[in-house]
Coordinates of C-alpha atoms in Angstrom, one line a residue:
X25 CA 113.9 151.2 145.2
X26 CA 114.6 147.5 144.8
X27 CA 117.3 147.0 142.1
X28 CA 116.9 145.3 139.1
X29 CA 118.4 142.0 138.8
X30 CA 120.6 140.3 135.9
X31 CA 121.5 136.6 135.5
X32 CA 125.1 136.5 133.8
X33 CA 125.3 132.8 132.5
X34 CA 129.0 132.0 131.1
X35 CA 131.6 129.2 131.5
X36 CA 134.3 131.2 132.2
X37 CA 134.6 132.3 135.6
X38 CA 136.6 135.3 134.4
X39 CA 133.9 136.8 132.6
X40 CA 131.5 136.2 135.3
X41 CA 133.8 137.8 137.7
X42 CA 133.8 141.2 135.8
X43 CA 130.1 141.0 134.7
X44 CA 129.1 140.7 138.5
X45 CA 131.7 143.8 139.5
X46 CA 130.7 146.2 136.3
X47 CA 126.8 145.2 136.7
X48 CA 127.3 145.8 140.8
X49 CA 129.0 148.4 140.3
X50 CA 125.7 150.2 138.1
X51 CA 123.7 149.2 140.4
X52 CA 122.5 145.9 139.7
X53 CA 121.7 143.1 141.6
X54 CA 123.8 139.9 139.9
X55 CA 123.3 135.8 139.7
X56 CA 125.7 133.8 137.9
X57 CA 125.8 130.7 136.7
X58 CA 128.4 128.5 134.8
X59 CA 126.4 125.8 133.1
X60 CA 123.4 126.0 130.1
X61 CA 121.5 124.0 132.6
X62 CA 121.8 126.0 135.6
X63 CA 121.4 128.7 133.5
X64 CA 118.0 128.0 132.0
X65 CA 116.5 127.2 135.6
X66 CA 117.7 130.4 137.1
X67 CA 116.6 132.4 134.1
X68 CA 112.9 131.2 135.2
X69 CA 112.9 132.9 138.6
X70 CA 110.4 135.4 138.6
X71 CA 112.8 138.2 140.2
X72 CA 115.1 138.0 137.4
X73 CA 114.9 140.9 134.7
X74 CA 117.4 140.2 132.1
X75 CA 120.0 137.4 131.4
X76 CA 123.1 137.9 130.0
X77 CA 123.8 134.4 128.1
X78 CA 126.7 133.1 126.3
X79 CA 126.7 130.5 123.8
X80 CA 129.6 128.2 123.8
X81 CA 128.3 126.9 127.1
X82 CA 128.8 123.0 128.7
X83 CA 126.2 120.7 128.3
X84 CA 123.2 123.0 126.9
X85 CA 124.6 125.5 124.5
X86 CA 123.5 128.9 124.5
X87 CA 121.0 128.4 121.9
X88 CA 119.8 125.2 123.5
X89 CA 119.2 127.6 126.3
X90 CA 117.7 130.6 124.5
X91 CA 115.3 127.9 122.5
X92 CA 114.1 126.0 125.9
X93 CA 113.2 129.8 127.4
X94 CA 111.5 131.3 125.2
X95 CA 109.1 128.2 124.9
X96 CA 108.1 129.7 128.4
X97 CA 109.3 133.1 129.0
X98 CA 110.0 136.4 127.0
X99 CA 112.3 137.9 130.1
X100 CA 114.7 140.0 128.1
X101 CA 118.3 138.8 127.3
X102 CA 121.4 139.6 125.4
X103 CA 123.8 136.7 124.4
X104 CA 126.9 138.1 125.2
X105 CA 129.8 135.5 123.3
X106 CA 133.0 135.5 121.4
X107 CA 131.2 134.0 118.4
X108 CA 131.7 136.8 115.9
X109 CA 130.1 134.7 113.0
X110 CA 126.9 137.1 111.4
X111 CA 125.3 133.7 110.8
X112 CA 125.5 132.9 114.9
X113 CA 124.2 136.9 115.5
X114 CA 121.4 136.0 113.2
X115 CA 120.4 132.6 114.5
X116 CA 120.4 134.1 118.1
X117 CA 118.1 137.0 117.4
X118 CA 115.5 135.0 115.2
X119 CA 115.5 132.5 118.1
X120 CA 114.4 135.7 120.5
X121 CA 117.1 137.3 121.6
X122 CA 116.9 141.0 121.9
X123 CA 120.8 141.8 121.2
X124 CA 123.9 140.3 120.7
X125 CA 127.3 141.4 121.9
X126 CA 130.8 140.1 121.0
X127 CA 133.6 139.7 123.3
X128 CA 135.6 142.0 123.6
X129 CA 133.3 144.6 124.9
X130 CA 133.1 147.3 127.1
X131 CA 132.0 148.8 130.3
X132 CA 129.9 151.6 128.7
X133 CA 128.7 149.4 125.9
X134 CA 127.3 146.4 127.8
X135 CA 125.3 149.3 130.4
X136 CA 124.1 151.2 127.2
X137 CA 122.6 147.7 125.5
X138 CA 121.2 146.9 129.1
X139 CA 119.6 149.7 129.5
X140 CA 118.1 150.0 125.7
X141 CA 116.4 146.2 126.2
X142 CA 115.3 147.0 129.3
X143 CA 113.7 150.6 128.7
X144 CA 111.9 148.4 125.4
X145 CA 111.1 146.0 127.7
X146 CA 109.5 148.3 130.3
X147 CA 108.1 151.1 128.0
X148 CA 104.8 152.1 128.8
X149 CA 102.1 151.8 126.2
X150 CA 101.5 154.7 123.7
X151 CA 98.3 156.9 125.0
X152 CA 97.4 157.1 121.0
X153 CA 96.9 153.8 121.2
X154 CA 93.2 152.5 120.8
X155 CA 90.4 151.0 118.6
X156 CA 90.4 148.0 116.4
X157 CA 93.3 147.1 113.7
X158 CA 92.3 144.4 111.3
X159 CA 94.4 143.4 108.1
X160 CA 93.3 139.4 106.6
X161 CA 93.3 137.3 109.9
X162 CA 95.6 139.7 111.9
X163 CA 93.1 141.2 114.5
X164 CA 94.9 143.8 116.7
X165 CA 92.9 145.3 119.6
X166 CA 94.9 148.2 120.7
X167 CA 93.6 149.4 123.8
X168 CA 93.9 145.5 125.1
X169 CA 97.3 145.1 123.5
X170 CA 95.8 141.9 122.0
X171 CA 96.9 140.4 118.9
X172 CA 94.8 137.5 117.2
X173 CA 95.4 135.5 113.9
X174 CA 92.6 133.2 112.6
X175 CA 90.9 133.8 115.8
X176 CA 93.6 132.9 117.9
X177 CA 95.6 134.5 120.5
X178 CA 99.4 135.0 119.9
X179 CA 102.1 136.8 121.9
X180 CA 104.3 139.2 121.3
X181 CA 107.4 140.1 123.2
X182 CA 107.3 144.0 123.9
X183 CA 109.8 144.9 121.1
X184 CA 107.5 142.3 118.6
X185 CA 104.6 144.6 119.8
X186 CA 106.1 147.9 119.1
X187 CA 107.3 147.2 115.7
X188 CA 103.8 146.2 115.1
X189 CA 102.1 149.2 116.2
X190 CA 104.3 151.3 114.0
X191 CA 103.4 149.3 111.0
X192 CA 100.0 149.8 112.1
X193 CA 100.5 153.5 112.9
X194 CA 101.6 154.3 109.1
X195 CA 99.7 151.8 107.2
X196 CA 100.5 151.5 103.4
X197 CA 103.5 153.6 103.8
X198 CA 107.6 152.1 103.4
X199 CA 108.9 153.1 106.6
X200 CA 113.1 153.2 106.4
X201 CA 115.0 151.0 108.3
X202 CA 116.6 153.6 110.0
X203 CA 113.4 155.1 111.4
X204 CA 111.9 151.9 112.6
X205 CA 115.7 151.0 114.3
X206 CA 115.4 154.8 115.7
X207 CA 111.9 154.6 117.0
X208 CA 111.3 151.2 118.2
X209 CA 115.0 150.2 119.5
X210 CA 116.5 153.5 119.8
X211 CA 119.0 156.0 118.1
X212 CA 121.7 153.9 119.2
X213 CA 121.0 151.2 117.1
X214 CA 119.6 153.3 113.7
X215 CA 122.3 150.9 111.7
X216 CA 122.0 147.9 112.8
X217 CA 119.7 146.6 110.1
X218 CA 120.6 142.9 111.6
X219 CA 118.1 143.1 114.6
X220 CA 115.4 144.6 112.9
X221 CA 115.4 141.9 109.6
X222 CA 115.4 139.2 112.8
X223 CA 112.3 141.0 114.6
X224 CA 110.5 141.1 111.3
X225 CA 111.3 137.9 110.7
X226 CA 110.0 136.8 114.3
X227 CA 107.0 139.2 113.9
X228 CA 106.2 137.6 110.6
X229 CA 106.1 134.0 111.7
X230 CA 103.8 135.1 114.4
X231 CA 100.9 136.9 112.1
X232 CA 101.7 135.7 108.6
X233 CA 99.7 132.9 107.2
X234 CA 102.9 132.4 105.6
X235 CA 105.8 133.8 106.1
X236 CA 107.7 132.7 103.7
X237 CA 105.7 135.2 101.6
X238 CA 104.4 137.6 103.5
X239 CA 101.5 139.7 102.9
X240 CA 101.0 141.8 105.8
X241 CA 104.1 143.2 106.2
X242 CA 106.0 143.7 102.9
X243 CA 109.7 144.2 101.9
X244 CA 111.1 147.3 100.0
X245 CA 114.8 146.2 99.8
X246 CA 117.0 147.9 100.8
X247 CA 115.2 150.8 101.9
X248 CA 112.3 149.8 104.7
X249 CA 109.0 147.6 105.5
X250 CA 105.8 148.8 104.9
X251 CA 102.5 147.4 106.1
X252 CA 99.5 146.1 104.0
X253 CA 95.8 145.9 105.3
X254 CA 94.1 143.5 103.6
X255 CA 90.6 142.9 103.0
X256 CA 88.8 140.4 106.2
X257 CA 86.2 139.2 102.8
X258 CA 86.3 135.7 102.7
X259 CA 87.8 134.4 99.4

């Protein structure tokens, strides 16, 4: 079986020393790098599967980084970084990260986050799945796992396209934020109401016509999200 392989991308060779023993020892395959720009040209190698990417990096910053791949890839990463700041967490995940973790951390944590991105990442399609979602200009064709707004193509990253089947599976009814965190990230991460307002804000800038207000997907604060299907009648 060929092992999985994870790009660790820090500036301090520390760090990178015990990411590449902890991920080797898990059974990983490892590349480092110490630089934002090495980083981001590595992170485009088709054979990598994740990068782990800090953000107080030389040169490019991590965000730099994160902004410059996701204009061409959605290959999963974490930011892994001693920036504790909620504003930094919040930044990085509306930018397309798919978790955060702070320094200090440990060996069991980093594997458990690892392993929850990449079973999202990987997850096969549900077999329910299929026919024709329409709500305004948000055309979903299920079976295809295409999304359309206005007639045009846009893509989703796997956990964008999850949460948006699970709107669409329970249309017009407030799903909780801890059911969406349970069902679409894990049970590991049912609290962690962070990530999900970043997806939703992601997912919203992708199929709103504007998402500073939404229509399609609506707010119930404090409690959960709910999905609206509109009518397709011209106005």
């Amino acid at each position: 079986m060929t092992k999985q392989t994870i790009l660790a991308v820090d500036d301090e060779i520390r760090i990178l020393q015990l990411l590449r023993t902890t991920l080797q020892l898990a059974g990983y395959r490892v590349l480092t790098a110490s630089t934002g720009t090495e980083g981001l040209q590595m992170a485009q190698q088709p054979d990598v599967d994740m990068v782990l990417l800090d953000l107080g990096l030389p040169g490019l910053n991590g965000f730099d980084v994160l902004a410059r791949l996701r204009q061409v890839s959605d290959v999963p990463l974490i930011i892994v970084t001693a920036w504790e700041e909620e504003d930094n967490k919040v930044r990085g995940l509306e930018m397309g990260a798919d978790d955060y973790l702070t320094k200090p951390f440990g060996r069991r944590e980093l594997l458990a986050r690892i392993q929850a991105v990449l079973r999202r990442y990987h997850a096969a399609p549900r077999p329910a799945d299929a026919g024709v979602f329409e709500s305004g200009q948000l055309r979903v064709e299920l079976g295809l796992r295409r999304v359309m707004v206005a007639g045009n193509e846009v893509h989703l990253t796997p956990t964008e396209y999850g949460l948006l089947v699970e709107f669409i599976s329970h249309p017009g009814r407030v799903l909780l934020h801890s059911y969406l965190l349970s069902t679409v990230w894990g049970p590991e991460y049912r609290d962690d109401v962070t990530i999900l307002r970043a997806s939703i804000y992601r997912l919203r800038q992708k199929i709103e016509a504007d998402p500073a207000h939404p229509q399609i997907i609506r707010s119930e604060p404090g409690v959960g999200y709910l999905l609206i299907q509109l009518s397709n009648d011209p106005q």
